Structures are given as C-alpha cells and as structure tokens.
Short mmCIF file of C-alpha atoms in Angstrom, two decimals:
data_model
loop_
_atom_site.label_atom_id
_atom_site.label_comp_id
_atom_site.label_asym_id
_atom_site.label_seq_id
_atom_site.Cartn_x
_atom_site.Cartn_y
_atom_site.Cartn_z
CA MET A 24 -2.24 -19.37 4.12
CA ARG A 25 -1.81 -17.38 0.69
CA ILE A 26 -2.03 -13.58 0.49
CA TRP A 27 -1.99 -11.48 -2.77
CA HIS A 28 0.43 -8.57 -2.44
CA GLN A 29 -0.40 -5.93 -4.94
CA SER A 30 1.97 -3.07 -6.06
CA PHE A 31 1.83 0.13 -7.55
CA THR A 32 4.82 -0.67 -9.28
CA VAL A 33 5.63 -2.47 -12.69
CA LEU A 34 7.74 -4.99 -9.92
CA ASP A 35 9.63 -6.61 -12.91
CA HIS A 36 11.00 -2.96 -13.93
CA VAL A 37 12.70 -2.67 -10.44
CA PRO A 38 13.96 -6.00 -9.70
CA HIS A 39 16.54 -4.61 -6.83
CA TYR A 40 13.29 -3.45 -5.06
CA ARG A 41 11.24 -6.63 -5.94
CA ASP A 42 14.08 -8.91 -4.85
CA ALA A 43 13.98 -7.08 -1.41
CA LEU A 44 10.60 -6.95 -0.93
CA ALA A 45 10.22 -10.66 -1.36
CA ARG A 46 13.06 -11.44 1.08
CA HIS A 47 11.51 -8.97 3.46
CA LEU A 48 8.07 -10.39 3.19
CA GLN A 49 9.37 -14.02 3.57
CA ALA A 50 10.96 -12.93 6.95
CA GLN A 51 7.95 -11.45 8.27
CA THR A 52 5.72 -14.15 8.01
CA GLN A 53 4.75 -17.05 10.08
CA PRO A 54 5.94 -20.65 8.70
CA GLY A 55 3.29 -21.73 6.21
CA THR A 56 2.20 -18.39 4.66
CA GLU A 57 2.91 -17.65 1.17
CA VAL A 58 2.91 -13.74 -0.04
CA ASP A 59 2.67 -13.77 -3.92
CA LEU A 60 3.82 -10.43 -5.29
CA HIS A 61 2.07 -9.05 -8.13
CA GLY A 62 2.35 -5.49 -9.77
CA MET A 63 0.96 -3.49 -12.45
CA LYS A 64 0.39 -4.43 -16.01
CA PRO A 65 3.65 -3.53 -17.91
CA GLY A 66 3.10 -0.75 -20.17
CA THR A 67 0.92 0.91 -17.35
CA TYR A 68 2.91 3.84 -17.28
CA PRO A 69 4.16 4.75 -20.67
CA SER A 70 5.91 8.06 -19.63
CA ASP A 71 7.42 8.50 -16.13
CA TYR A 72 7.11 6.44 -13.46
CA PRO A 73 4.28 6.20 -11.12
CA GLY A 74 5.37 9.43 -9.22
CA THR A 75 4.16 11.47 -12.06
CA HIS A 76 0.67 9.72 -12.52
CA ILE A 77 -0.09 9.92 -8.95
CA GLY A 78 0.18 13.71 -9.08
CA TYR A 79 -3.12 13.66 -11.26
CA ALA A 80 -6.44 12.53 -9.86
CA TYR A 81 -8.05 11.30 -13.25
CA LEU A 82 -4.58 8.99 -13.61
CA ALA A 83 -4.48 7.77 -10.15
CA GLY A 84 -8.12 6.94 -10.65
CA LEU A 85 -7.90 5.03 -13.58
CA HIS A 86 -5.29 2.70 -11.99
CA ARG A 87 -7.74 1.66 -9.47
CA GLU A 88 -9.26 -0.86 -11.98
CA GLN A 89 -5.99 -2.91 -11.95
CA PHE A 90 -6.55 -3.51 -8.18
CA VAL A 91 -10.08 -4.04 -8.49
CA HIS A 92 -9.33 -6.62 -11.14
CA ALA A 93 -6.66 -7.87 -8.88
CA ALA A 94 -8.76 -8.17 -6.13
CA LEU A 95 -11.30 -10.14 -7.90
CA ARG A 96 -8.73 -12.54 -8.98
CA ALA A 97 -7.54 -13.09 -5.42
CA GLN A 98 -10.86 -14.35 -4.20
CA ASP A 99 -11.52 -16.13 -7.13
CA GLU A 100 -8.26 -18.11 -6.99
CA GLY A 101 -8.74 -18.75 -3.23
CA TYR A 102 -6.20 -16.04 -1.55
CA ASP A 103 -7.09 -15.68 2.12
CA ALA A 104 -6.42 -11.94 1.91
CA PHE A 105 -5.44 -8.86 -0.33
CA PHE A 106 -3.01 -6.51 0.52
CA ILE A 107 -2.99 -3.03 -1.12
CA ALA A 108 0.78 -2.17 -0.72
CA THR A 109 0.57 1.35 -1.51
CA ILE A 110 0.29 4.36 1.11
CA PRO A 111 -2.55 5.94 -0.64
CA ASP A 112 -4.76 2.78 -0.09
CA THR A 113 -5.89 2.64 -3.89
CA ALA A 114 -9.38 1.42 -4.53
CA TYR A 115 -9.38 0.52 -1.13
CA GLU A 116 -13.39 1.75 -0.64
CA GLU A 117 -14.36 -0.17 -3.66
CA VAL A 118 -12.27 -3.17 -3.40
CA ARG A 119 -13.81 -3.74 0.15
CA THR A 120 -17.25 -3.64 -1.19
CA LEU A 121 -16.44 -6.25 -3.62
CA VAL A 122 -14.78 -9.33 -1.91
CA ASP A 123 -15.40 -10.98 1.34
CA ILE A 124 -11.66 -12.00 1.86
CA PRO A 125 -10.04 -9.49 4.12
CA VAL A 126 -8.25 -6.36 2.32
CA VAL A 127 -5.52 -4.82 4.43
CA THR A 128 -4.06 -1.57 3.34
CA PHE A 129 -0.67 0.21 3.85
CA GLY A 130 -1.90 3.90 4.78
CA GLN A 131 -4.66 2.89 7.30
CA THR A 132 -2.86 -0.12 8.78
CA SER A 133 0.17 1.75 9.20
CA VAL A 134 -1.21 4.77 11.08
CA LEU A 135 -3.19 2.48 13.15
CA ALA A 136 -0.23 0.32 14.22
CA ALA A 137 1.84 3.63 14.97
CA ALA A 138 -0.59 5.32 16.97
CA GLN A 139 0.28 2.23 19.43
CA LEU A 140 3.78 3.57 19.42
CA GLY A 141 3.18 7.30 19.77
CA ASP A 142 0.23 9.93 19.75
CA ARG A 143 1.69 12.22 16.91
CA VAL A 144 2.38 10.24 13.74
CA GLY A 145 4.93 11.79 11.13
CA ILE A 146 4.90 10.09 7.52
CA VAL A 147 8.40 10.41 5.49
CA ASN A 148 7.56 10.22 1.82
CA PHE A 149 9.37 10.73 -1.42
CA ILE A 150 6.31 11.85 -3.58
CA ALA A 151 4.99 15.02 -2.45
CA ALA A 152 1.95 14.86 -4.63
CA LEU A 153 0.94 12.14 -2.46
CA GLU A 154 0.05 14.32 0.72
CA PRO A 155 -3.55 15.63 -0.72
CA GLN A 156 -4.44 12.36 -1.10
CA LEU A 157 -3.15 10.93 2.41
CA ARG A 158 -4.72 13.83 4.12
CA ARG A 159 -8.24 13.19 2.49
CA ASN A 160 -8.28 9.54 3.22
CA LEU A 161 -6.88 10.06 6.93
CA ARG A 162 -10.19 12.54 7.42
CA ASN A 163 -12.55 9.98 5.86
CA TYR A 164 -11.07 7.17 8.24
CA ARG A 165 -11.08 9.55 11.12
CA LEU A 166 -7.82 9.17 11.72
CA ASP A 167 -6.39 12.80 10.56
CA ALA A 168 -5.97 13.99 14.52
CA LEU A 169 -3.24 11.43 14.60
CA VAL A 170 -0.85 12.30 11.89
CA GLY A 171 0.71 15.50 12.01
CA PRO A 172 3.80 16.29 9.78
CA ILE A 173 3.99 14.94 6.08
CA LEU A 174 7.37 15.14 4.96
CA GLN A 175 9.43 14.31 1.58
CA VAL A 176 13.05 13.30 1.60
CA GLU A 177 15.39 14.88 -0.97
CA ALA A 178 15.16 11.73 -3.29
CA ALA A 179 12.80 11.15 -6.43
CA PHE A 180 11.28 7.57 -7.48
CA HIS A 181 14.72 6.49 -9.36
CA ASP A 182 16.99 7.70 -6.61
CA VAL A 183 15.19 5.11 -4.00
CA MET A 184 15.30 2.41 -6.45
CA ALA A 185 19.12 3.31 -7.29
CA ALA A 186 19.70 3.06 -3.48
CA TYR A 187 19.17 -0.47 -3.33
CA ALA A 188 23.14 -1.01 -4.68
CA ALA A 189 24.28 2.25 -3.26
CA PRO A 190 22.60 2.96 0.34
CA GLU A 191 24.40 5.75 2.11
CA GLY A 192 22.97 8.81 0.30
CA LEU A 193 19.33 7.73 0.79
CA VAL A 194 19.81 6.78 4.54
CA ASP A 195 21.04 10.34 5.25
CA ALA A 196 18.34 11.70 3.41
CA PHE A 197 15.70 9.73 5.10
CA GLU A 198 17.41 10.61 8.82
CA ARG A 199 17.25 14.34 7.47
CA ALA A 200 13.53 14.40 6.67
CA ALA A 201 12.52 12.22 10.08
CA ARG A 202 14.37 14.67 11.96
CA ARG A 203 12.50 17.74 10.54
CA ALA A 204 8.95 15.67 11.17
CA ILE A 205 10.46 15.05 14.79
CA ALA A 206 11.11 18.59 15.04
CA ALA A 207 7.40 19.43 14.09
CA GLY A 208 6.02 17.23 16.66
CA ALA A 209 6.23 13.44 15.64
CA ASN A 210 6.87 10.79 18.10
CA VAL A 211 6.63 7.91 15.49
CA ILE A 212 7.42 8.02 11.69
CA VAL A 213 5.96 5.67 9.16
CA PRO A 214 8.09 5.83 6.06
CA GLY A 215 5.70 5.65 2.94
CA GLU A 216 5.74 4.68 -0.14
CA ALA A 217 6.78 0.85 0.14
CA PRO A 218 10.05 1.18 -1.95
CA LEU A 219 11.30 3.57 1.05
CA ASN A 220 10.03 1.37 3.73
CA VAL A 221 11.67 -2.07 2.16
CA PHE A 222 15.00 -0.15 1.60
CA LEU A 223 15.01 1.04 5.38
CA ALA A 224 13.89 -2.58 6.88
CA ASP A 225 16.85 -3.73 4.44
CA GLN A 226 19.26 -1.27 6.37
CA GLY A 227 17.98 -2.25 9.86
CA ILE A 228 16.67 1.03 10.36
CA SER A 229 13.44 1.11 12.94
CA ARG A 230 14.58 4.37 14.61
CA VAL A 231 15.95 8.09 14.23
CA ASP A 232 17.36 9.32 17.47
CA ASP A 233 14.66 8.06 20.26
CA VAL A 234 11.90 7.79 17.62
CA PRO A 235 10.39 4.45 16.10
CA VAL A 236 10.10 4.24 12.54
CA LEU A 237 7.45 1.76 11.63
CA ASP A 238 7.95 -1.06 9.46
CA SER A 239 4.46 -0.74 7.40
CA ILE A 240 4.92 -3.60 5.26
CA GLY A 241 6.13 -6.17 7.71
CA THR A 242 3.00 -4.69 9.95
CA CYS A 243 0.59 -4.99 7.17
CA VAL A 244 1.54 -8.83 6.30
CA ARG A 245 1.12 -9.72 10.09
CA MET A 246 -2.13 -7.70 10.01
CA ALA A 247 -3.43 -9.94 6.75
CA GLU A 248 -2.24 -12.95 8.45
CA LEU A 249 -4.37 -12.14 11.61
CA ARG A 250 -7.28 -11.06 9.80
CA ALA A 251 -7.27 -13.93 7.50
CA ALA A 252 -7.27 -16.00 10.51
CA GLN A 253 -10.28 -14.46 12.29
CA HIS A 254 -12.08 -14.61 8.52
CA ALA A 255 -11.56 -18.37 8.31
CA ALA A 256 -12.44 -18.83 12.05
CA THR A 257 -15.77 -16.48 12.49
CA GLY A 258 -16.40 -15.34 8.85
CA LEU A 259 -15.75 -11.87 9.92
CA ARG A 260 -16.15 -9.27 7.35
CA PRO A 261 -16.66 -5.43 6.78
CA SER A 262 -19.93 -4.05 7.13
CA ARG A 263 -22.78 -4.19 4.33
CA VAL A 264 -24.59 -1.26 5.45
CA GLY A 265 -24.87 2.26 3.06
CA PHE A 266 -23.46 3.63 -0.05
CA TYR A 267 -19.65 2.62 0.97
CA GLY A 268 -20.16 -0.97 2.35
CA ALA A 269 -23.02 -2.24 0.32
CA GLN A 270 -21.85 -5.60 -1.88
CA PRO A 271 -23.24 -5.55 -5.30
CA ARG A 272 -24.06 -8.92 -6.94
CA ARG A 273 -20.92 -10.44 -8.72
CA GLU A 274 -23.08 -10.66 -11.96
CA LEU A 275 -23.76 -6.77 -11.77
CA VAL A 276 -19.89 -6.28 -11.39
CA ASP A 277 -19.09 -8.55 -14.11
CA ALA A 278 -21.65 -7.06 -16.87
CA ALA A 279 -20.36 -3.72 -15.81
CA ARG A 280 -16.73 -4.15 -16.13
CA ALA A 281 -17.38 -6.31 -19.47
CA PHE A 282 -19.23 -3.25 -20.89
CA TYR A 283 -16.27 -1.18 -20.43
CA GLY A 284 -13.67 -3.74 -21.73
CA THR A 285 -11.80 -3.93 -18.55
CA PRO A 286 -11.43 -7.76 -18.11
CA ALA A 287 -10.04 -8.01 -21.83
CA ALA A 288 -7.81 -4.89 -21.29
CA LEU A 289 -6.16 -6.12 -18.29
CA ALA A 290 -5.92 -9.97 -19.33
#
C-alpha cells in the first residue's frame, strides 16, 4: 500500500521536522505500507513562512492548487490514498471531487477521532490565524458542536521547528496552553499543526494531567490505510451528487488547468 502525504511546508527547508515526521509515520503504519512525504514547491513562500500566508484568504486559497496538483499525480501514479497533512484541510472539497482514491484530512479526521475519547474537543495550535478557517470547516462538516476552545501555544513557527533540537521550552508552553483549554471545558486535546503534533509524539506526550492528547498524524495515516483497504475491497467512494460532490470529466479538469498554466508552473 502506498500513501501520498502532502504537507503545507517546504519539507527540505525543515529537515529536523521532516526526519521526525518520517520516523513517526513509519512507526504508525502497518508492515508493507509506504508513506511518501511531499511538501510545497521550493519558492512557494518567498517572504515569511506558511504562518503568514495562512492568515490571508487569497494567499491560502492560491496554494490549494498545489494540493490539487499533488492529488491528481497521486492517483495517476497509482497511490492508494492521499493524506492532506495540514489542519485547515487545504483543498479538501476540491480534491475529493477530482480523485477516486481515498482522501484523508488532518482536521476532519482528528476531530472525529477525538470525539471517541471525549465530548469536548480542544485544539491547541501555534498559528492564531488558523482559527477562522477551522471554525468555518467545522461548521461545514457539522462538527462545530464537538469543538470548544481553540488556543495557541506561546511559540511561533520557527520556535516549533527549533524545539526539535531543544524541546523543553515548547513542552512547557504546550502544557500551559493545554491546561487553559482544559479549564475552558476541553476533555480531549487535538494538537495542530502537524509540526507540533509530531514534536509531541516524538516527546512521548499523550496526556496532560488526565486528558488525552490525540496523535493526529498517526491517527490519520491509520485511517488512510483503512480507507484504502475499503476502496480496494469494495470500490467505496465519496458521494458524487451535487455541487460539492459531482466529479468533472478529467479532460475538462486538464483543459482548465492548462488554460491557467498550472501544470507548467508546478512541474
């Protein structure tokens, strides 16, 4: 089984995270499953790193095309599942209509899994600009009643990446934020984004006090294996009804993307 992992980061720019992610995914998958790591194209972020782009609707939306491009490639190259490994589930609605292989997303899958561990999910993140996107996604998924506080650790993107070499400060910052979420009613914690999740898993942190901390990345890759097995066995696919489900013919998709120059730009 082959799973395409798609990050919102340029993975080669963050080697400590990339290597920890590879180790973690290998530890979480069944023998025989290959998870191939893919990141954004080098040069995607010419100024500040993803956290700045995520804070603007147009820039965040523009980057969706890299996820679309990756999903089409994944299906064309025979992958069994496509994993959108970023908590805002970038391009999920679009990708799910374009490919038949299972599409598993960080945000939706994490909340659904967390709801089996508690009835009030708290999200502890490190990019404050993500909250409006997460709240909107949760409303669209009909999962908003499950999620309570969305709080931030006292750390920026570069602090999280640096913590792979010096972990103590970020561990303390996460636990402080988690306890604030717990005080606000959360009884299960989802860590977002993926770099924070992998860091916590690397440190062996699965609880704060008596509240579980979900390993979202590990959960998602296991779900991708399950969905891929179901797809292979039964052909299970998403709904193809209505605007958010109907699947356009591939030639229409290819022609539209060629008109905008997308394939050439991302080659």
